[in-house]
mmCIF file of C-alpha atoms in Angstrom:
data_model
loop_
_atom_site.group_PDB
_atom_site.id
_atom_site.type_symbol
_atom_site.label_atom_id
_atom_site.label_comp_id
_atom_site.label_asym_id
_atom_site.label_seq_id
_atom_site.Cartn_x
_atom_site.Cartn_y
_atom_site.Cartn_z
ATOM 1 C CA MET A 844 -106.286 320.821 226.463
ATOM 2 C CA ASN A 845 -104.944 317.595 224.946
ATOM 3 C CA ASN A 846 -107.724 315.634 223.185
ATOM 4 C CA LYS A 847 -105.436 312.829 221.988
ATOM 5 C CA LYS A 848 -106.910 309.362 222.457
ATOM 6 C CA TYR A 849 -104.203 307.022 223.725
ATOM 7 C CA LYS A 850 -104.216 303.269 223.263
ATOM 8 C CA ILE A 851 -103.723 301.749 226.714
ATOM 9 C CA SER A 852 -103.220 298.253 228.096
ATOM 10 C CA ILE A 853 -103.458 297.373 231.763
ATOM 11 C CA VAL A 854 -101.577 294.616 233.551
ATOM 12 C CA GLY A 855 -103.483 293.640 236.673
ATOM 13 C CA THR A 856 -107.031 292.801 237.644
ATOM 14 C CA GLY A 857 -107.352 294.133 241.176
ATOM 15 C CA ASN A 858 -109.044 297.205 242.597
ATOM 16 C CA LEU A 859 -106.580 299.713 241.114
ATOM 17 C CA ALA A 860 -106.845 298.157 237.643
ATOM 18 C CA TYR A 861 -110.633 298.111 237.893
ATOM 19 C CA ARG A 862 -111.051 301.740 239.007
ATOM 20 C CA LEU A 863 -108.399 303.132 236.692
ATOM 21 C CA SER A 864 -109.694 301.260 233.643
ATOM 22 C CA LEU A 865 -113.261 302.460 234.252
ATOM 23 C CA ALA A 866 -112.064 306.059 234.588
ATOM 24 C CA LEU A 867 -109.889 305.907 231.452
ATOM 25 C CA ASN A 868 -112.634 304.159 229.507
ATOM 26 C CA GLY A 869 -115.134 306.809 230.562
ATOM 27 C CA VAL A 870 -113.046 309.647 229.133
ATOM 28 C CA GLY A 871 -112.605 307.913 225.794
ATOM 29 C CA MET A 872 -109.189 306.294 226.043
ATOM 30 C CA GLU A 873 -108.842 303.074 224.044
ATOM 31 C CA LEU A 874 -108.255 300.208 226.460
ATOM 32 C CA LEU A 875 -106.890 297.537 224.136
ATOM 33 C CA TYR A 876 -105.877 294.747 226.500
ATOM 34 C CA ILE A 877 -106.279 293.543 230.068
ATOM 35 C CA MET A 878 -103.644 291.063 231.204
ATOM 36 C CA GLY A 879 -103.558 289.324 234.557
ATOM 37 C CA ARG A 880 -102.471 286.137 236.286
ATOM 38 C CA ASP A 881 -106.119 285.239 236.793
ATOM 39 C CA ARG A 882 -107.555 284.928 233.297
ATOM 40 C CA ASP A 883 -111.130 284.774 234.655
ATOM 41 C CA GLU A 884 -110.714 288.097 236.465
ATOM 42 C CA ALA A 885 -109.200 289.668 233.340
ATOM 43 C CA SER A 886 -112.201 288.436 231.334
ATOM 44 C CA LYS A 887 -114.635 289.848 233.898
ATOM 45 C CA LEU A 888 -112.944 293.248 233.764
ATOM 46 C CA ALA A 889 -112.959 293.290 229.950
ATOM 47 C CA TYR A 890 -116.651 292.325 229.989
ATOM 48 C CA ILE A 891 -117.455 295.223 232.334
ATOM 49 C CA LEU A 892 -115.466 297.671 230.188
ATOM 50 C CA ASN A 893 -117.245 296.515 227.029
ATOM 51 C CA LYS A 894 -120.716 297.276 228.419
ATOM 52 C CA PRO A 895 -122.147 300.321 226.600
ATOM 53 C CA GLU A 896 -122.964 302.142 229.842
ATOM 54 C CA ASN A 897 -119.302 302.030 230.950
ATOM 55 C CA GLY A 898 -117.737 303.635 227.882
ATOM 56 C CA SER A 899 -117.733 306.956 226.180
ATOM 57 C CA PRO A 900 -120.425 307.496 223.513
ATOM 58 C CA GLU A 901 -117.907 307.515 220.648
ATOM 59 C CA ARG A 902 -116.292 304.199 221.615
ATOM 60 C CA LYS A 903 -115.319 302.156 218.536
ATOM 61 C CA TYR A 904 -113.212 299.319 219.953
ATOM 62 C CA ILE A 905 -113.513 296.229 222.149
ATOM 63 C CA THR A 906 -111.247 295.618 225.137
ATOM 64 C CA GLN A 907 -109.722 292.140 225.003
ATOM 65 C CA THR A 908 -107.828 289.935 227.401
ATOM 66 C CA THR A 909 -104.434 288.516 226.570
ATOM 67 C CA SER A 910 -101.795 286.289 228.068
ATOM 68 C CA ASP A 911 -99.300 287.314 225.368
ATOM 69 C CA PRO A 912 -97.142 290.199 226.620
ATOM 70 C CA VAL A 913 -96.073 291.041 223.046
ATOM 71 C CA LYS A 914 -99.628 292.227 222.263
ATOM 72 C CA LEU A 915 -99.291 294.905 224.939
ATOM 73 C CA PHE A 916 -96.817 296.729 222.697
ATOM 74 C CA GLU A 917 -99.683 297.684 220.361
ATOM 75 C CA SER A 918 -100.492 300.281 223.043
ATOM 76 C CA ASN A 919 -99.039 303.747 223.518
ATOM 77 C CA ILE A 920 -99.157 303.232 227.295
ATOM 78 C CA ILE A 921 -98.881 300.079 229.419
ATOM 79 C CA ILE A 922 -100.020 300.484 233.020
ATOM 80 C CA LEU A 923 -98.747 298.082 235.679
ATOM 81 C CA ALA A 924 -101.586 298.003 238.201
ATOM 82 C CA VAL A 925 -100.184 295.222 240.377
ATOM 83 C CA SER A 926 -99.005 294.926 243.957
ATOM 84 C CA ASP A 927 -95.481 296.095 244.782
ATOM 85 C CA ASN A 928 -94.451 292.478 245.336
ATOM 86 C CA SER A 929 -95.455 291.572 241.766
ATOM 87 C CA ILE A 930 -93.728 294.366 239.855
ATOM 88 C CA GLU A 931 -90.491 292.451 239.283
ATOM 89 C CA GLU A 932 -92.404 289.376 238.114
ATOM 90 C CA VAL A 933 -94.438 291.213 235.467
ATOM 91 C CA SER A 934 -91.927 293.793 234.250
#
């Protein structure tokens, strides 16, 4: 079993981004950044992820929001959790 902790950023703030980020957070992955068109929604998602009850017990980081796509490259994995119509715009 692979116990590596990946650094992950998520682009998107909808249902898929929400569910996936909670699941990844719960198993101890480092969610560095949330980026979305709606900055308020990105902030809400980061706030939810940063609550102690939504993370793994050994969590040692804070999920942040960003509008700077360059920051996403600090991650090992960038997940595009956007609608099919938005993929070209954000990629």
